[in-house]
Amino acid sequence: MNTQDLIKTNLICKLQAGSHAYGTSLPTSDVDFRGLFFAPQESIRTPFLELTEISDASEEDTKFYELNKFMKLFTLANPNIIELMFVDRESIILTSDPYEYLREHTPALLSSKVAFTFSGYAVAQLKRLQGHKRWIMNPQPEESPTQNQYCSLVQNYEPEKSLKGKQLLMEYAEGHVFIHYGGDIYGVYHGDKSDTLFNADGSIRMIDSERAIKIRHTSADGAPNIPRAIFKFNRTEYQGDRNNWSNFWNWRKNRNEARAALEAKNGYDTKAAMHLVRLMNMCVEILSTGDVLVKRPDAELLLDVRAGKWSYEEIIEFATAKDALIRNELYKNTSLPKTPNLTDAMKITMDVQDMCWNGAINLRAGGA
């Protein structure tokens, strides 16, 4: 059975997600849909046709989760999964008896794991925000880092010691070779006129081992030649800077134009900040009351955050305070169990599977 057939025959529900479900959408907001489907019995009872999620190719951002995957992620307190059971009726596009059964019974599977998953997702947004802020304030150069920029002097064997590490590299750039000593240590030796220490792209130029042995043992008395200098290639620093450069330019290339405009205007990613505030506030609500409020009562505040009405420093202070509250107080005092009852979770899963496999799904319009 292909994806489109599954969408036609095996859907359990289809829901509005994202900003439209949260009540924070703008005229320019994308319309996202999420939902559930049930796999055929042969996909569950045999290992040959595994199904975990499908996308609707006819829609830009629509994803459906297979029932088993959904239940597993729900018991793990995945924020994006939990909210599917608590969206307002107006966000339900298509519903069915199995979906209504899930909405009735899965709330009992909520656990205090949300303290770590919701706040964990929020901290991920915080790191994204901090990373983008750093990039905005300190953009990367267009040219990538090259290895020749990360070579430092270990030992200078020249009689004249006035030249420093970078100056020595320039002095030795032509007519010399690097001989690898092991690790990231290299000796500089006289070579042929055509030799260079670095390739055209700035990477360390290697010579073959046979020639290296010959160069190191060509002194008149047969003793090993003394190198002119020894350098270390600072590989960890180079790789870190190279990854940072690559991440920066991938971000610049792929970021949404409207989001980039917000970052340029406000100096930080206000959309990430909005999600951070939402996730933290939802976590506080769930731990305090056991309720999951997908349609946000703080929608106006969230839109203010997105519009840049909070300073970057206020966002950091908010995140720090909420994280401390969640971990040090609410998690310890919540009435939610530490872990969900997996026996109940298994029964709910099998009940819904029986409903799906033993009769036609009456998929119908949702809404109020």
Tab-separated table of C-alpha atoms in Angstrom:
chain	number	residue	atom	x	y	z
A	1	MET	CA	0.000	0.000	0.000
A	2	ASN	CA	1.510	3.326	-1.043
A	3	THR	CA	1.463	6.598	0.877
A	4	GLN	CA	-1.536	8.100	-0.888
A	5	ASP	CA	-3.583	4.926	-0.316
A	6	LEU	CA	-2.724	5.021	3.396
A	7	ILE	CA	-3.827	8.648	3.578
A	8	LYS	CA	-7.140	7.753	1.949
A	9	THR	CA	-7.931	4.611	3.946
A	10	ASN	CA	-5.961	4.522	7.205
A	11	LEU	CA	-6.114	8.026	8.666
A	12	ILE	CA	-7.235	8.379	12.259
A	13	CYS	CA	-7.137	12.176	12.375
A	14	LYS	CA	-5.838	15.310	10.694
A	15	LEU	CA	-5.141	18.410	12.766
A	16	GLN	CA	-3.944	21.953	12.397
A	17	ALA	CA	-0.547	22.375	14.018
A	18	GLY	CA	1.964	25.114	14.685
A	19	SER	CA	0.952	28.754	14.991
A	20	HIS	CA	-2.623	28.169	13.830
A	21	ALA	CA	-3.153	25.674	16.649
A	22	TYR	CA	-1.384	27.923	19.173
A	23	GLY	CA	-3.429	30.994	18.208
A	24	THR	CA	-0.285	32.899	17.258
A	25	SER	CA	-0.579	32.842	13.474
A	26	LEU	CA	0.015	35.879	11.303
A	27	PRO	CA	-1.252	36.500	7.749
A	28	THR	CA	2.142	35.290	6.513
A	29	SER	CA	2.203	32.107	8.635
A	30	ASP	CA	2.447	28.704	6.982
A	31	VAL	CA	-0.395	26.248	7.516
A	32	ASP	CA	0.936	23.029	9.066
A	33	PHE	CA	-1.004	19.798	9.493
A	34	ARG	CA	-0.240	16.774	11.654
A	35	GLY	CA	-2.148	13.602	12.303
A	36	LEU	CA	-2.211	9.866	12.934
A	37	PHE	CA	-2.705	6.772	10.838
A	38	PHE	CA	-2.780	3.065	11.612
A	39	ALA	CA	-0.510	0.593	9.860
A	40	PRO	CA	-1.912	-2.568	8.257
A	41	GLN	CA	-1.571	-5.691	10.396
A	42	GLU	CA	1.236	-7.101	8.238
A	43	SER	CA	3.314	-3.999	8.985
A	44	ILE	CA	2.905	-4.497	12.737
A	45	ARG	CA	3.059	-8.297	12.909
A	46	THR	CA	6.007	-8.813	10.530
A	47	PRO	CA	9.398	-7.055	10.302
A	48	PHE	CA	9.288	-6.470	6.547
A	49	LEU	CA	6.990	-3.457	6.089
A	50	GLU	CA	7.886	-1.055	8.850
A	51	LEU	CA	5.897	2.182	8.822
A	52	THR	CA	6.526	5.023	11.243
A	53	GLU	CA	5.358	8.193	9.505
A	54	ILE	CA	4.188	9.429	6.124
A	55	SER	CA	3.903	12.803	4.411
A	56	ASP	CA	1.246	14.072	2.053
A	57	ALA	CA	3.033	14.991	-1.159
A	58	SER	CA	0.095	17.167	-2.208
A	59	GLU	CA	0.569	19.508	0.771
A	60	GLU	CA	3.616	21.535	1.771
A	61	ASP	CA	3.927	20.624	5.449
A	62	THR	CA	1.732	17.681	6.392
A	63	LYS	CA	2.967	14.714	8.392
A	64	PHE	CA	1.135	11.716	9.831
A	65	TYR	CA	2.535	9.477	12.581
A	66	GLU	CA	1.817	5.764	12.789
A	67	LEU	CA	-0.138	4.838	15.921
A	68	ASN	CA	2.653	2.779	17.541
A	69	LYS	CA	5.242	5.515	17.015
A	70	PHE	CA	2.823	8.109	18.313
A	71	MET	CA	2.129	6.136	21.501
A	72	LYS	CA	5.807	5.554	22.171
A	73	LEU	CA	6.646	9.229	21.720
A	74	PHE	CA	3.661	10.246	23.855
A	75	THR	CA	4.892	8.124	26.768
A	76	LEU	CA	8.312	9.740	26.310
A	77	ALA	CA	6.616	13.148	26.724
A	78	ASN	CA	7.587	14.478	23.294
A	79	PRO	CA	6.116	18.024	23.193
A	80	ASN	CA	5.178	17.959	19.500
A	81	ILE	CA	3.376	14.644	19.975
A	82	ILE	CA	1.591	15.430	23.239
A	83	GLU	CA	-0.113	18.483	21.786
A	84	LEU	CA	-1.901	16.364	19.150
A	85	MET	CA	-4.232	15.073	21.877
A	86	PHE	CA	-5.040	18.502	23.260
A	87	VAL	CA	-5.626	20.800	20.280
A	88	ASP	CA	-8.863	22.802	20.419
A	89	ARG	CA	-11.823	21.320	18.583
A	90	GLU	CA	-11.571	24.081	15.980
A	91	SER	CA	-8.105	22.774	15.029
A	92	ILE	CA	-9.426	19.273	14.281
A	93	ILE	CA	-9.830	18.954	10.505
A	94	LEU	CA	-10.716	15.232	10.459
A	95	THR	CA	-11.581	12.999	13.390
A	96	SER	CA	-12.733	9.426	14.028
A	97	ASP	CA	-13.840	7.186	16.895
A	98	PRO	CA	-10.258	5.925	17.443
A	99	TYR	CA	-8.973	9.512	17.695
A	100	GLU	CA	-11.711	10.483	20.135
A	101	TYR	CA	-10.833	7.393	22.192
A	102	LEU	CA	-7.198	8.491	22.264
A	103	ARG	CA	-8.142	12.024	23.328
A	104	GLU	CA	-10.164	10.571	26.198
A	105	HIS	CA	-7.552	8.114	27.494
A	106	THR	CA	-4.039	9.402	26.721
A	107	PRO	CA	-4.129	12.333	29.207
A	108	ALA	CA	-3.756	9.715	31.956
A	109	LEU	CA	-0.332	8.871	30.484
A	110	LEU	CA	1.142	12.318	31.124
A	111	SER	CA	4.156	12.240	33.415
A	112	SER	CA	6.662	14.576	35.024
A	113	LYS	CA	9.034	13.733	32.167
A	114	VAL	CA	7.633	16.919	30.621
A	115	ALA	CA	9.976	18.816	32.956
A	116	PHE	CA	12.866	17.570	30.875
A	117	THR	CA	11.340	17.339	27.413
A	118	PHE	CA	9.514	20.675	27.242
A	119	SER	CA	12.325	22.537	28.970
A	120	GLY	CA	14.812	20.549	26.873
A	121	TYR	CA	13.151	21.712	23.660
A	122	ALA	CA	13.100	25.235	25.076
A	123	VAL	CA	16.810	25.091	25.892
A	124	ALA	CA	17.431	23.912	22.321
A	125	GLN	CA	15.646	27.064	21.127
A	126	LEU	CA	17.769	29.090	23.552
A	127	LYS	CA	20.976	27.637	22.124
A	128	ARG	CA	19.727	28.342	18.617
A	129	LEU	CA	18.914	31.897	19.636
A	130	GLN	CA	22.327	32.387	21.257
A	131	GLY	CA	24.107	30.882	18.264
A	132	HIS	CA	22.263	33.094	15.803
A	133	LYS	CA	22.871	36.138	18.010
A	134	ARG	CA	26.596	35.383	17.932
A	135	TRP	CA	26.494	35.019	14.147
A	136	ILE	CA	24.527	38.248	13.728
A	137	MET	CA	27.002	40.196	15.856
A	138	ASN	CA	30.096	38.435	14.500
A	139	PRO	CA	29.460	37.191	10.950
A	140	GLN	CA	31.897	34.741	9.437
A	141	PRO	CA	34.184	35.831	6.574
A	142	GLU	CA	33.327	34.687	3.084
A	143	GLU	CA	36.546	32.667	2.794
A	144	SER	CA	36.683	29.457	4.837
A	145	PRO	CA	39.453	28.809	7.381
A	146	THR	CA	42.493	27.053	5.920
A	147	GLN	CA	44.999	24.740	7.551
A	148	ASN	CA	47.956	27.070	7.034
A	149	GLN	CA	46.317	29.506	9.469
A	150	TYR	CA	46.462	26.954	12.283
A	151	CYS	CA	50.137	25.981	12.355
A	152	SER	CA	52.087	27.149	15.412
A	153	LEU	CA	55.812	27.035	16.079
A	154	VAL	CA	57.021	24.348	18.497
A	155	GLN	CA	60.799	24.644	18.047
A	156	ASN	CA	63.018	26.972	16.001
A	157	TYR	CA	66.407	25.467	15.077
A	158	GLU	CA	67.611	28.493	13.123
A	159	PRO	CA	70.603	30.389	14.547
A	160	GLU	CA	68.655	33.600	14.036
A	161	LYS	CA	65.600	33.593	16.327
A	162	SER	CA	64.078	36.929	15.381
A	163	LEU	CA	61.400	35.499	13.076
A	164	LYS	CA	58.182	34.346	14.751
A	165	GLY	CA	55.988	31.375	13.808
A	166	LYS	CA	53.912	32.970	11.033
A	167	GLN	CA	56.957	34.756	9.683
A	168	LEU	CA	58.887	31.493	9.552
A	169	LEU	CA	56.065	29.846	7.630
A	170	MET	CA	56.229	32.613	5.061
A	171	GLU	CA	60.037	32.248	4.939
A	172	TYR	CA	59.710	28.502	4.343
A	173	ALA	CA	56.641	28.661	2.076
A	174	GLU	CA	58.608	27.691	-1.041
A	175	GLY	CA	61.579	25.373	-1.455
A	176	HIS	CA	60.751	23.475	1.737
A	177	VAL	CA	58.691	20.442	2.736
A	178	PHE	CA	56.770	19.299	5.754
A	179	ILE	CA	57.741	15.863	7.068
A	180	HIS	CA	55.126	14.274	9.277
A	181	TYR	CA	56.479	13.205	12.678
A	182	GLY	CA	53.234	11.669	13.901
A	183	GLY	CA	50.072	13.131	15.375
A	184	ASP	CA	49.866	16.725	14.216
A	185	ILE	CA	53.597	17.488	14.461
A	186	TYR	CA	55.611	18.387	11.346
A	187	GLY	CA	59.249	19.168	10.715
A	188	VAL	CA	60.323	21.713	8.081
A	189	TYR	CA	63.206	20.617	5.805
A	190	HIS	CA	64.940	21.962	2.723
A	191	GLY	CA	63.365	20.576	-0.424
A	192	ASP	CA	63.438	21.246	-4.147
A	193	LYS	CA	62.683	24.637	-5.693
A	194	SER	CA	59.251	23.411	-6.731
A	195	ASP	CA	58.318	22.301	-3.201
A	196	THR	CA	55.809	24.183	-1.039
A	197	LEU	CA	54.591	23.614	2.498
A	198	PHE	CA	50.955	24.140	1.554
A	199	ASN	CA	48.699	23.349	-1.371
A	200	ALA	CA	46.909	26.101	-3.273
A	201	ASP	CA	43.860	25.719	-1.015
A	202	GLY	CA	45.952	26.254	2.130
A	203	SER	CA	45.972	22.597	3.202
A	204	ILE	CA	49.169	20.969	4.432
A	205	ARG	CA	51.074	19.425	1.526
A	206	MET	CA	52.250	15.896	2.234
A	207	ILE	CA	55.188	14.118	0.598
A	208	ASP	CA	55.497	10.370	0.222
A	209	SER	CA	57.184	8.385	2.986
A	210	GLU	CA	60.099	7.223	0.802
A	211	ARG	CA	61.094	10.780	-0.023
A	212	ALA	CA	60.613	11.846	3.596
A	213	ILE	CA	63.052	9.167	4.775
A	214	LYS	CA	65.574	10.226	2.156
A	215	ILE	CA	65.381	13.903	3.149
A	216	ARG	CA	65.803	13.116	6.832
A	217	HIS	CA	68.944	10.979	6.240
A	218	THR	CA	71.082	12.810	3.683
A	219	SER	CA	73.661	14.534	5.901
A	220	ALA	CA	77.360	13.995	5.108
A	221	ASP	CA	78.029	11.918	8.225
A	222	GLY	CA	74.904	9.799	7.810
A	223	ALA	CA	73.222	11.238	10.916
A	224	PRO	CA	69.640	12.396	10.685
A	225	ASN	CA	69.216	15.905	9.317
A	226	ILE	CA	68.167	18.580	11.756
A	227	PRO	CA	64.933	20.285	10.710
A	228	ARG	CA	64.855	24.038	10.322
A	229	ALA	CA	61.834	24.176	12.618
A	230	ILE	CA	59.036	22.065	14.058
A	231	PHE	CA	55.402	23.095	13.794
A	232	LYS	CA	52.149	21.788	15.247
A	233	PHE	CA	48.902	21.775	13.274
A	234	ASN	CA	46.148	22.818	15.707
A	235	ARG	CA	43.597	20.405	14.280
A	236	THR	CA	40.884	20.739	16.949
A	237	GLU	CA	40.826	24.528	16.675
A	238	TYR	CA	40.804	24.342	12.876
A	239	GLN	CA	37.954	21.827	12.749
A	240	GLY	CA	35.904	23.813	15.260
A	241	ASP	CA	36.333	27.044	13.297
A	242	ARG	CA	35.709	25.254	10.010
A	243	ASN	CA	32.452	23.758	11.340
A	244	ASN	CA	31.385	27.140	12.710
A	245	TRP	CA	32.103	28.766	9.349
A	246	SER	CA	30.182	26.061	7.498
A	247	ASN	CA	27.213	26.274	9.891
A	248	PHE	CA	27.106	30.049	9.553
A	249	TRP	CA	26.984	30.040	5.774
A	250	ASN	CA	24.469	27.175	5.658
A	251	TRP	CA	22.307	29.224	8.017
A	252	ARG	CA	22.704	32.310	5.860
A	253	LYS	CA	21.851	30.337	2.731
A	254	ASN	CA	18.804	28.491	4.062
A	255	ARG	CA	17.190	30.866	6.541
A	256	ASN	CA	13.708	32.183	5.894
A	257	GLU	CA	13.727	35.721	4.472
A	258	ALA	CA	11.042	37.004	6.836
A	259	ARG	CA	12.840	35.471	9.809
A	260	ALA	CA	16.119	36.987	8.646
A	261	ALA	CA	14.446	40.398	8.550
A	262	LEU	CA	13.269	39.946	12.141
A	263	GLU	CA	16.792	38.983	13.204
A	264	ALA	CA	18.281	41.976	11.423
A	265	LYS	CA	15.729	44.316	12.986
A	266	ASN	CA	15.882	42.991	16.551
A	267	GLY	CA	19.378	41.554	16.785
A	268	TYR	CA	18.211	38.019	17.623
A	269	ASP	CA	15.862	35.285	16.392
A	270	THR	CA	12.551	36.424	17.848
A	271	LYS	CA	10.651	33.416	16.486
A	272	ALA	CA	12.948	31.046	18.365
A	273	ALA	CA	12.448	33.242	21.434
A	274	MET	CA	8.667	32.935	21.064
A	275	HIS	CA	8.864	29.141	20.943
A	276	LEU	CA	11.160	29.183	23.974
A	277	VAL	CA	8.640	31.211	26.006
A	278	ARG	CA	5.728	29.031	24.842
A	279	LEU	CA	7.453	25.775	25.748
A	280	MET	CA	8.528	27.032	29.160
A	281	ASN	CA	5.053	28.336	29.978
A	282	MET	CA	3.392	25.116	28.802
A	283	CYS	CA	5.775	23.095	30.956
A	284	VAL	CA	4.898	25.177	34.016
A	285	GLU	CA	1.176	24.691	33.310
A	286	ILE	CA	1.412	20.929	32.839
A	287	LEU	CA	3.458	20.359	35.987
A	288	SER	CA	1.221	22.666	38.017
A	289	THR	CA	-2.221	21.636	36.784
A	290	GLY	CA	-1.871	18.571	34.565
A	291	ASP	CA	-3.500	20.518	31.715
A	292	VAL	CA	-1.987	20.907	28.236
A	293	LEU	CA	-3.126	24.208	26.759
A	294	VAL	CA	-2.243	24.095	23.072
A	295	LYS	CA	-4.404	27.134	22.196
A	296	ARG	CA	-2.309	29.617	24.098
A	297	PRO	CA	-3.886	31.868	26.741
A	298	ASP	CA	-0.656	33.903	26.494
A	299	ALA	CA	-0.904	34.317	22.713
A	300	GLU	CA	-0.684	38.117	22.916
A	301	LEU	CA	2.493	37.903	24.993
A	302	LEU	CA	3.992	35.389	22.565
A	303	LEU	CA	3.262	37.656	19.621
A	304	ASP	CA	4.924	40.509	21.494
A	305	VAL	CA	8.021	38.341	21.876
A	306	ARG	CA	7.962	37.495	18.193
A	307	ALA	CA	7.621	41.182	17.326
A	308	GLY	CA	10.809	41.931	19.290
A	309	LYS	CA	9.193	43.753	22.226
A	310	TRP	CA	11.409	41.810	24.649
A	311	SER	CA	15.099	42.537	24.739
A	312	TYR	CA	17.602	39.739	24.230
A	313	GLU	CA	18.616	40.088	27.893
A	314	GLU	CA	14.985	39.714	29.009
A	315	ILE	CA	14.684	36.485	27.038
A	316	ILE	CA	17.801	35.055	28.686
A	317	GLU	CA	16.594	36.095	32.158
A	318	PHE	CA	13.169	34.557	31.503
A	319	ALA	CA	14.647	31.255	30.331
A	320	THR	CA	17.040	31.043	33.273
A	321	ALA	CA	14.322	31.748	35.844
A	322	LYS	CA	11.758	29.365	34.318
A	323	ASP	CA	14.267	26.545	33.965
A	324	ALA	CA	15.213	26.892	37.639
A	325	LEU	CA	11.526	26.956	38.659
A	326	ILE	CA	10.727	23.861	36.623
A	327	ARG	CA	13.655	21.749	37.752
A	328	ASN	CA	14.021	22.863	41.369
A	329	GLU	CA	10.396	23.295	42.414
A	330	LEU	CA	7.652	22.180	40.044
A	331	TYR	CA	9.227	18.867	39.066
A	332	LYS	CA	9.652	17.921	42.726
A	333	ASN	CA	6.112	18.889	43.733
A	334	THR	CA	3.978	17.928	40.741
A	335	SER	CA	1.140	15.448	41.182
A	336	LEU	CA	2.014	13.819	37.860
A	337	PRO	CA	3.664	10.388	38.091
A	338	LYS	CA	7.380	10.140	37.356
A	339	THR	CA	6.697	7.719	34.500
A	340	PRO	CA	3.547	6.742	32.594
A	341	ASN	CA	1.789	3.455	33.266
A	342	LEU	CA	2.978	1.351	30.332
A	343	THR	CA	0.380	-1.350	30.990
A	344	ASP	CA	-2.323	1.249	30.421
A	345	ALA	CA	-0.441	2.567	27.377
A	346	MET	CA	-0.334	-0.926	25.861
A	347	LYS	CA	-4.051	-1.432	26.454
A	348	ILE	CA	-4.921	1.917	24.855
A	349	THR	CA	-2.738	1.079	21.842
A	350	MET	CA	-4.262	-2.363	21.336
A	351	ASP	CA	-7.806	-1.070	21.863
A	352	VAL	CA	-7.299	1.489	19.092
A	353	GLN	CA	-5.648	-1.087	16.822
A	354	ASP	CA	-8.669	-3.378	17.282
A	355	MET	CA	-10.999	-0.510	16.464
A	356	CYS	CA	-9.031	0.225	13.278
A	357	TRP	CA	-8.461	-3.336	12.098
A	358	ASN	CA	-11.906	-4.751	12.896
A	359	GLY	CA	-14.096	-2.158	11.259
A	360	ALA	CA	-14.165	0.647	8.735
A	361	ILE	CA	-12.870	3.964	10.023
A	362	ASN	CA	-15.632	6.566	10.043
A	363	LEU	CA	-13.434	9.559	9.245
A	364	ARG	CA	-15.454	12.718	9.542
A	365	ALA	CA	-15.072	16.467	9.761
A	366	GLY	CA	-13.852	17.724	13.109
A	367	GLY	CA	-14.293	21.218	14.447
A	368	ALA	CA	-16.385	22.501	17.318
